Short mmCIF file of C-alpha atoms and ligand atoms in Angstrom, two decimals:
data_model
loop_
_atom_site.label_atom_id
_atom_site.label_comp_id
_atom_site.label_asym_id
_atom_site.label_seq_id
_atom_site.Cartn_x
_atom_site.Cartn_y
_atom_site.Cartn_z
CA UNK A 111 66.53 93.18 99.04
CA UNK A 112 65.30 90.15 98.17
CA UNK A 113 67.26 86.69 99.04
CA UNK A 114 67.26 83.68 96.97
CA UNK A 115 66.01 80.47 98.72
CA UNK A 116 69.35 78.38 100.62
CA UNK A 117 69.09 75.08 98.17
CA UNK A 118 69.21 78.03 95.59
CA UNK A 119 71.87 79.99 97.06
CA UNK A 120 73.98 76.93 97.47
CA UNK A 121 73.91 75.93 93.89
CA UNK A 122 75.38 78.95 92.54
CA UNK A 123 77.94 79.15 95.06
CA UNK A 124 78.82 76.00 93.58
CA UNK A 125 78.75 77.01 90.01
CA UNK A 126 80.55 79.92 91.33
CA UNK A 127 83.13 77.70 92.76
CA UNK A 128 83.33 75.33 89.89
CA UNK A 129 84.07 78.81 87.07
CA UNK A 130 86.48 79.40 89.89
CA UNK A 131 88.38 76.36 89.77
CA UNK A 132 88.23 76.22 85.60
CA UNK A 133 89.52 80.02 86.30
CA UNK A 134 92.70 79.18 87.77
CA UNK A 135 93.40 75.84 85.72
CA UNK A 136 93.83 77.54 82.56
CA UNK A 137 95.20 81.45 83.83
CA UNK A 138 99.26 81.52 84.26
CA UNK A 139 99.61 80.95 87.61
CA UNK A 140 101.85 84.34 87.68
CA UNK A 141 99.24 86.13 86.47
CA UNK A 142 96.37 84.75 88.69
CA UNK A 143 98.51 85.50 91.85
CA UNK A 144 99.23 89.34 90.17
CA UNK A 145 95.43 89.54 89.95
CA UNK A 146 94.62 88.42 93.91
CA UNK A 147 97.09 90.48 95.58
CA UNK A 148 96.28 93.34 93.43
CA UNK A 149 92.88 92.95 95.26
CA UNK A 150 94.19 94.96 98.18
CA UNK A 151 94.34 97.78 95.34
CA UNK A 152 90.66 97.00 95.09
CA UNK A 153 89.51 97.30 98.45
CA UNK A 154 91.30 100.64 98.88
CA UNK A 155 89.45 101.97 95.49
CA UNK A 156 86.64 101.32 96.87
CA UNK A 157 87.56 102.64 100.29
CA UNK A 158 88.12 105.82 98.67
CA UNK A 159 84.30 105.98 97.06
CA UNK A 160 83.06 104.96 100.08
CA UNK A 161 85.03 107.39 102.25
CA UNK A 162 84.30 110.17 99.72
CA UNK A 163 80.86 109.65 99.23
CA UNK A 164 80.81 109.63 95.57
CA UNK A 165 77.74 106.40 95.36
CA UNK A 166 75.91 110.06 97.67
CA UNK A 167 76.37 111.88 95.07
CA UNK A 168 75.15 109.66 91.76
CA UNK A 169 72.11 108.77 93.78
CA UNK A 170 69.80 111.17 92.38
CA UNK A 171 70.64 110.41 88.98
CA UNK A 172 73.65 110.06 86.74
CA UNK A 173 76.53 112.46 87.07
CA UNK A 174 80.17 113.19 85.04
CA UNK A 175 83.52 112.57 86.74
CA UNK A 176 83.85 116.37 86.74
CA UNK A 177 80.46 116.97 88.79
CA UNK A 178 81.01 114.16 90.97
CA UNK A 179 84.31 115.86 91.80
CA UNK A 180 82.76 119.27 91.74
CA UNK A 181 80.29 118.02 94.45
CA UNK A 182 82.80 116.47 96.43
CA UNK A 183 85.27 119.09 96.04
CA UNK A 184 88.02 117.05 94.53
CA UNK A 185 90.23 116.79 91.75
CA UNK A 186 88.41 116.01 88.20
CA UNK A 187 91.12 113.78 86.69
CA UNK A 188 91.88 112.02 90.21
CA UNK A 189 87.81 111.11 90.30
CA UNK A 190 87.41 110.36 86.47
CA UNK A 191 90.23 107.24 86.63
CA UNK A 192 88.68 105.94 90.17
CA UNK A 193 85.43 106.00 88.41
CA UNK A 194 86.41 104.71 85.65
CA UNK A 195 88.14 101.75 87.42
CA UNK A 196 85.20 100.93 89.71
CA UNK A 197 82.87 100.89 86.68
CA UNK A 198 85.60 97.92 86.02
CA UNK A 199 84.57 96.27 88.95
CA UNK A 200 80.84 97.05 88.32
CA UNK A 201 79.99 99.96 90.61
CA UNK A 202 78.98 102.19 88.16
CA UNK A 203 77.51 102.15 84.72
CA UNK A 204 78.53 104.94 82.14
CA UNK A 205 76.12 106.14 79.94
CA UNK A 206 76.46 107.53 76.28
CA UNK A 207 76.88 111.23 77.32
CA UNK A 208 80.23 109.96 79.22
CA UNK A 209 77.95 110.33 82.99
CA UNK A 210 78.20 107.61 85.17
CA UNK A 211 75.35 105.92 87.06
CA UNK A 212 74.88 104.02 90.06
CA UNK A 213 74.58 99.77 89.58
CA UNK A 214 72.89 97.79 92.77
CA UNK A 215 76.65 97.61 93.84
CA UNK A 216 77.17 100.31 93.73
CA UNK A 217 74.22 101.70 95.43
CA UNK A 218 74.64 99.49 98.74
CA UNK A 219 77.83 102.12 98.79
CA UNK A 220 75.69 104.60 100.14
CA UNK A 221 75.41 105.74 103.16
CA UNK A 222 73.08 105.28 105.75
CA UNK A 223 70.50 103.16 103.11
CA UNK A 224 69.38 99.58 104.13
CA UNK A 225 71.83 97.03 103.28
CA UNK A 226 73.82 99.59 102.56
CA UNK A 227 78.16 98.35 103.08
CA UNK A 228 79.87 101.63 103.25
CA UNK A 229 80.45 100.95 106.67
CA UNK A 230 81.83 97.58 106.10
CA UNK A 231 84.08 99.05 103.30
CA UNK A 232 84.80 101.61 105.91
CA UNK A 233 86.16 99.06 108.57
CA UNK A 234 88.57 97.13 106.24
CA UNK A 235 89.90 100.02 104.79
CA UNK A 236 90.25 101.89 107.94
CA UNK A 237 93.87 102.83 108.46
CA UNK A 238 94.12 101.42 111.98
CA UNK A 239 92.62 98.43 110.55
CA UNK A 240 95.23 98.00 108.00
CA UNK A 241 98.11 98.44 110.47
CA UNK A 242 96.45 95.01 112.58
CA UNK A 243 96.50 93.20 108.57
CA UNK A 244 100.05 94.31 108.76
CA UNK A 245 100.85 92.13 111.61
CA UNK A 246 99.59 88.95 110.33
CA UNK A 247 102.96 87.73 110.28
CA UNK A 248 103.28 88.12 113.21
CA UNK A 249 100.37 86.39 113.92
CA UNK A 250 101.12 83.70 112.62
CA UNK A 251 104.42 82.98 113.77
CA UNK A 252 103.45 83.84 117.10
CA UNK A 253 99.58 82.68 117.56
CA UNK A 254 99.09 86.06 118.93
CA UNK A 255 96.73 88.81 117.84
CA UNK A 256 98.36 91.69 115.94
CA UNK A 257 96.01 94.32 117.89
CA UNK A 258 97.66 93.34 121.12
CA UNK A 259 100.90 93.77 119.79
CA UNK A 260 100.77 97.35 118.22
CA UNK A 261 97.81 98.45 120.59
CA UNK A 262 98.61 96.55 123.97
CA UNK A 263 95.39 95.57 124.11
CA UNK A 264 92.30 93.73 123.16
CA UNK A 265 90.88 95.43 120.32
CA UNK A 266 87.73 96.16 122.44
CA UNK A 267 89.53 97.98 125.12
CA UNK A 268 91.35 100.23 122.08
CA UNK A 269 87.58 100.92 120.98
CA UNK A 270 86.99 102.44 124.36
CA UNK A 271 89.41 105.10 123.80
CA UNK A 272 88.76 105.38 120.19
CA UNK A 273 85.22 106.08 119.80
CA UNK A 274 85.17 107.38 116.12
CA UNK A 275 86.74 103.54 114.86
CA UNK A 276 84.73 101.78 116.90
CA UNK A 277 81.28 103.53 115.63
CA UNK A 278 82.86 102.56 111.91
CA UNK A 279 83.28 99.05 113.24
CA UNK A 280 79.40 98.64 114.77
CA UNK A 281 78.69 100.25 111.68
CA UNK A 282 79.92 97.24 109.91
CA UNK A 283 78.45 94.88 111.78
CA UNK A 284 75.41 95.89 111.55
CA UNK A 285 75.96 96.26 107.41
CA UNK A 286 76.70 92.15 107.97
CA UNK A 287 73.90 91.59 110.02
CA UNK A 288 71.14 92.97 108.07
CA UNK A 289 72.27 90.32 105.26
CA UNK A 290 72.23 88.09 107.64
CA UNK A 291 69.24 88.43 109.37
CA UNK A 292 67.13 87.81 106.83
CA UNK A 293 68.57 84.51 105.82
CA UNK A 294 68.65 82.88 109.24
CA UNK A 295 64.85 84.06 109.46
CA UNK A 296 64.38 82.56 105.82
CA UNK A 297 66.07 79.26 106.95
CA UNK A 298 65.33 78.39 110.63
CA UNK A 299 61.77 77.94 112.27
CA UNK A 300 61.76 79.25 115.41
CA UNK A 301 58.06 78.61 115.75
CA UNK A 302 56.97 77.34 119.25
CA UNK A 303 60.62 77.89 120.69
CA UNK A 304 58.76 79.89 123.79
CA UNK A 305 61.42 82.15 125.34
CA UNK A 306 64.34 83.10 122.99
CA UNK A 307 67.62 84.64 124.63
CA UNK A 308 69.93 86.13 122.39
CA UNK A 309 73.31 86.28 124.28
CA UNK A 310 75.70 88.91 123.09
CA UNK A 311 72.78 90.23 120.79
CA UNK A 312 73.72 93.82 120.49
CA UNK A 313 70.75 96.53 120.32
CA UNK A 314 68.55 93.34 120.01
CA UNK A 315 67.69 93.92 116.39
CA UNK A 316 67.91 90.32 115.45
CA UNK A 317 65.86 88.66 118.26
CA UNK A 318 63.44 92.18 117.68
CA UNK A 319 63.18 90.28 113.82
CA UNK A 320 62.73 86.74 115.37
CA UNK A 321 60.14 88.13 117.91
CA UNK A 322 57.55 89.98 115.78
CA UNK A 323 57.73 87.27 112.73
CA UNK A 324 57.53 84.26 115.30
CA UNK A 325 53.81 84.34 117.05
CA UNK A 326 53.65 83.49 120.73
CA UNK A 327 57.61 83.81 121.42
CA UNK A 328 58.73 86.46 123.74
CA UNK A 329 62.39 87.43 124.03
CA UNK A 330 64.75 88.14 126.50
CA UNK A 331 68.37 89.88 125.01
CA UNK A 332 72.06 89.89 126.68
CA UNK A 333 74.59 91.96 126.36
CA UNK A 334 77.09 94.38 128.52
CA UNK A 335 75.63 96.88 129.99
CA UNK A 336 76.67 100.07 127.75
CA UNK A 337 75.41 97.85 124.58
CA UNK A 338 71.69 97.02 126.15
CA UNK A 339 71.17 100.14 127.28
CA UNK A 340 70.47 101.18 123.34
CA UNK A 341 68.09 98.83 122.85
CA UNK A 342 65.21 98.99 120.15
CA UNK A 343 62.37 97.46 121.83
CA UNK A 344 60.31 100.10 122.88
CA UNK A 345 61.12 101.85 119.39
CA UNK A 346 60.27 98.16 117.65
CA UNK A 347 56.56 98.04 119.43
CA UNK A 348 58.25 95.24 121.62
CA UNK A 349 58.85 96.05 124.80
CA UNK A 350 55.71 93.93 126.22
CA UNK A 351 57.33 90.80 124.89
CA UNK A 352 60.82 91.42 125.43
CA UNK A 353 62.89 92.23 127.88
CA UNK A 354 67.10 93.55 128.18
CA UNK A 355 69.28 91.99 130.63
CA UNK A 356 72.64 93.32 131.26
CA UNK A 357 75.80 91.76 132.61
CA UNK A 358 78.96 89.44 131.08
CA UNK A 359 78.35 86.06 129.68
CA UNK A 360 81.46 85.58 131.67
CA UNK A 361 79.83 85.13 134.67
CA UNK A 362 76.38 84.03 134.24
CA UNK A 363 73.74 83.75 131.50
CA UNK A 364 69.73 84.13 132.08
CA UNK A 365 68.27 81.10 133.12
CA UNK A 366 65.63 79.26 131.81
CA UNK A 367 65.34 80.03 128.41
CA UNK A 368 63.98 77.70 125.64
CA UNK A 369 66.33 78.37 122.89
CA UNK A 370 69.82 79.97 123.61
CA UNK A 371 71.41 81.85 120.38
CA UNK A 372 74.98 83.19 119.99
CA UNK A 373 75.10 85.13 116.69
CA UNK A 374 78.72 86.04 115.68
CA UNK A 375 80.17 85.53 119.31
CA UNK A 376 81.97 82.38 119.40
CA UNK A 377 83.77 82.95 116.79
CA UNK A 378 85.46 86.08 118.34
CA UNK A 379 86.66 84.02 121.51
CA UNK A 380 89.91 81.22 122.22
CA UNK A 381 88.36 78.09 123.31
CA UNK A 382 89.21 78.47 126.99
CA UNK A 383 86.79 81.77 126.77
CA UNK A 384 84.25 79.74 124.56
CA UNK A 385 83.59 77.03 127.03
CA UNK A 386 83.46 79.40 129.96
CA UNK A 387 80.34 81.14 127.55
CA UNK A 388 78.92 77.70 126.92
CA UNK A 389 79.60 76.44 129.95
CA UNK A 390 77.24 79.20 131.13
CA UNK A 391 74.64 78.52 129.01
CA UNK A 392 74.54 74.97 129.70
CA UNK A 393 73.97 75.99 133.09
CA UNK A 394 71.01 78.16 132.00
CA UNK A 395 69.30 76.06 129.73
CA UNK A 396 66.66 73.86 130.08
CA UNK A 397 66.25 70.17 129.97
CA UNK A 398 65.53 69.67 125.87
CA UNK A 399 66.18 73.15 125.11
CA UNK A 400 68.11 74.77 122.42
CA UNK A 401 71.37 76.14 121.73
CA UNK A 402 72.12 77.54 118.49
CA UNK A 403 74.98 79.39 116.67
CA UNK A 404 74.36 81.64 114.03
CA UNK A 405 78.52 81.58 112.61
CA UNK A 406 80.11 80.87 109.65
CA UNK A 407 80.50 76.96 109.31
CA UNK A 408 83.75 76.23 107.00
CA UNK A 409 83.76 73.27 104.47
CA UNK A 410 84.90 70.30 105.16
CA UNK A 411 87.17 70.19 102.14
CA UNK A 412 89.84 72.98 102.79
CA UNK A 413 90.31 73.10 99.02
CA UNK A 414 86.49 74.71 98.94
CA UNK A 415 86.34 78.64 98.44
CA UNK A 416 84.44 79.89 101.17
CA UNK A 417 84.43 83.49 102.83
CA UNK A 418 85.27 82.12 106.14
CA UNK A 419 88.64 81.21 105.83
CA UNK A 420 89.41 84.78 105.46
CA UNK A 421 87.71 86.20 108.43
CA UNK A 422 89.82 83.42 110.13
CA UNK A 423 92.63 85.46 109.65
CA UNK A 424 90.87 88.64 110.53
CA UNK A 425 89.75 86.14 114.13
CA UNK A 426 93.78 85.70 114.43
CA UNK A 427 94.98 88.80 113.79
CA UNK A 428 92.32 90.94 115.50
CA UNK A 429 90.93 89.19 118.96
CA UNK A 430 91.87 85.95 118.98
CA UNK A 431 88.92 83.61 117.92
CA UNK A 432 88.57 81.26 115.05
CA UNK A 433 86.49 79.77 112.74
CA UNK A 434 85.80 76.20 112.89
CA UNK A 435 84.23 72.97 110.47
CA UNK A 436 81.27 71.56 111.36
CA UNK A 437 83.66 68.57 113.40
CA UNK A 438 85.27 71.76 115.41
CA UNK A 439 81.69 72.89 116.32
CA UNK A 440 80.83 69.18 117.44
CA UNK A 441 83.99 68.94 119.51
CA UNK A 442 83.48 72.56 121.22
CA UNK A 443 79.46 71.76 121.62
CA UNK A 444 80.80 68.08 123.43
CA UNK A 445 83.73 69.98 125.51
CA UNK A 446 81.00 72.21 127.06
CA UNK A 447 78.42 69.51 127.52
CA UNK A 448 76.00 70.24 124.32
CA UNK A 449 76.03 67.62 121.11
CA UNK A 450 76.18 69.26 117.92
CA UNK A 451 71.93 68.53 116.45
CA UNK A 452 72.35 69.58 112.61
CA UNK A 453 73.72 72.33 110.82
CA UNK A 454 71.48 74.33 108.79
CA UNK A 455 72.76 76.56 105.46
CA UNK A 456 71.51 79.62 104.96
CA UNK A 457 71.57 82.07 101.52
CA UNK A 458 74.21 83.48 102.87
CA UNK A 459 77.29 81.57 103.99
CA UNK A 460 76.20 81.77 107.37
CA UNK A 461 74.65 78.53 109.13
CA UNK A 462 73.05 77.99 112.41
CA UNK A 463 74.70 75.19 114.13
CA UNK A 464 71.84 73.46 116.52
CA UNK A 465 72.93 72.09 119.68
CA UNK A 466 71.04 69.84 122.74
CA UNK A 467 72.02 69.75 126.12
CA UNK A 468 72.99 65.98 126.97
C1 SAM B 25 80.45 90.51 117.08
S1 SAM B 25 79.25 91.22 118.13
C2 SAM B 25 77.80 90.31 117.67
C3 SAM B 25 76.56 91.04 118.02
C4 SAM B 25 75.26 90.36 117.58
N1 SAM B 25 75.12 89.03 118.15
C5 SAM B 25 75.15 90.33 116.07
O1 SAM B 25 75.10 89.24 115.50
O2 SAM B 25 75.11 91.41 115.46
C6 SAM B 25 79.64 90.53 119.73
C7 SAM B 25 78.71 90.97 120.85
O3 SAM B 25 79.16 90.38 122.09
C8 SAM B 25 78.99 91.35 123.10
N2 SAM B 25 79.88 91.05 124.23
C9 SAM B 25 81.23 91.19 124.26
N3 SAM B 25 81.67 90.83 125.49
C10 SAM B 25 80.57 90.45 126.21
C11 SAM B 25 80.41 89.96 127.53
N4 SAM B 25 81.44 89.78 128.34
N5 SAM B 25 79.15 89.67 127.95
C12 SAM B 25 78.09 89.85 127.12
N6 SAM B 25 78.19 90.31 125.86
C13 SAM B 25 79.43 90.61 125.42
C14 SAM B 25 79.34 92.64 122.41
O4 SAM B 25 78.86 93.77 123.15
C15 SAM B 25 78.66 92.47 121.05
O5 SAM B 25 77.32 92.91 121.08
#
């Protein structure tokens, strides 16, 4: 998949923004209301594909409602009005002969295909998942995460002894971080940056993607020790110019990197626990080196749509973190002895906020 360039990207998120805006100035405001909260309707149609597979089963070519539900071994008339509903929403196409076939979105509902988002679709829709939405009023009256309160624990503890919904969640997050990737490799040069440490990187597919693209840069990735033990260096051709270091970036980072990156991490953390991670890598850094945040930056103007505010309330409900404005990044990056460089977009509405030891 192909993304567009960020000053491109940008504009049609605000053309997107502005139809928005004309949207809701001439709907009844009854009926625009009737339309978003019917959107959890949505998510669970689509859910239901995704969970049954039925984007598997158009992908070699279009198929009726009653073969789709022959394949799947479900009910005809039950498949026919889910189809015919997601067509709606632009999943699916139906041809003359009354078969329906698969649209781009529809095909990233397939499993297992690159940028594919079953998984994502997996994780919101996940029952379990659904009970934490439910306590978002608690939440909010309370400041507390919903997991804690139903689970009694952090959500990553209840992963440990739930193996099956956590596999759904990494699934997700790597369906994110594909998109992602690509634009934060599109948008930042990391060109003569040296030694790159990516802290809390996962399997190391994203500093793997910064590595081989960036000539001369070696990489060194972070992570617990269960998550670095998967790592795809040796499978990547990389495992001459980077290395896997395992521990908590609770209790120290490695040292002496030139550029420090935190994709996706801060943002799942309560400041106390985000300036005991910076904290660390202010220790580690070097004099002029770089710190940078690959999160998702919210608009200044809280009137501006922007996909962040929402997984703000998935932070609060389900670990505790937040998102934050570019002035929340500056005053974490000053708490923790950094000052906030630039902030650069991306296609996607992820930024990488750039940060100097001082
Ligand atoms: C939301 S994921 C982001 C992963 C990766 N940076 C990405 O963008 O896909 C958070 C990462 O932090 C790691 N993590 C959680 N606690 C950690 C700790 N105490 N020390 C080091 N890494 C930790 C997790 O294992 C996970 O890989």
């Amino acid at each position: 998949m192909r993304l567009p360039p960020p000053r491109i990207a940008l504009a049609a998120t605000s053309v997107r923004n502005s139809v928005l805006k004309f949207t809701r100035a001439v709907v009844p405001p009854g009926a625009a209301v009737l339309e978003m909260v019917q959107g959890a309707w949505n998510a669970q149609a689509l859910f239901t594909a995704a969970k049954l597979g039925i984007s598997d089963v158009l992908a070699d070519g279009p198929k009726s409602a009653r073969e789709v539900a022959e394949t799947i071994g479900a009910d005809a008339d039950g498949v026919a009005r889910l189809m015919r509903h997601l067509t709606t929403m632009g999943l699916y196409k139906s041809t003359r002969s009354g078969a329906f076939r698969l649209t781009p979105m529809g095909d990233v509902l397939r499993t297992g295909t690159p940028g594919s988002m079953r998984d994502m679709v997996l994780w919101v829709g996940a029952p379990e998942h659904r009970d934490d939405w439910d306590e978002l009023p608690y939440s909010v009256m309370t400041g507390k995460t919903g997991v804690s309160r139903i689970r009694g624990k952090g959500l990553f503890e209840y992963f440990d002894d739930n193996p099956e919904l956590s596999e759904t969640f990494n699934g997700a997050m790597t369906s994110v971080s594909s998109l992602v990737d690509e634009s934060v490799l599109a948008a930042y040069d990391f060109s003569g940056l040296g030694t790159i440490a990516d802290i809390g990187g996962g399997h190391g597919s994203f500093l793997s993607d910064i590595v081989s693209s960036t000539p001369g840069t070696r990489g060194i990735l972070f992570d617990l020790p269960s998550v670095v033990a998967g790592n795809v260096f040796h499978q990547r051709g990389l495992a001459d110019r980077c290395e896997a270091v395992a521990g908590s970036f609770f209790e120290s980072i490695p040292a002496g990197a030139d550029c420090y990156i935190l994709r996706i991490v801060i943002h799942d953390w309560a400041e106390e626990e985000c300036l005991t991670i910076l904290g660390n890598v202010r220790r580690a850094i070097k004099p002029g080196g770089r710190l940078l945040l690959v999160e998702l930056v919210l608009p200044d103007d809280p009137s501006t749509p922007h996909p962040g505010t929402l997984t703000d309330l998935e932070m609060l409900v389900s670990v505790g973190g937040r998102e934050r404005t570019r002035a929340g990044y500056a005053e974490l990056f000053a708490k923790a002895g950094f000052e906030l460089a630039r902030v650069v977009p991306t296609a996607t509405p992820m930024s990488v906020v750039e940060g100097r030891p001082v």
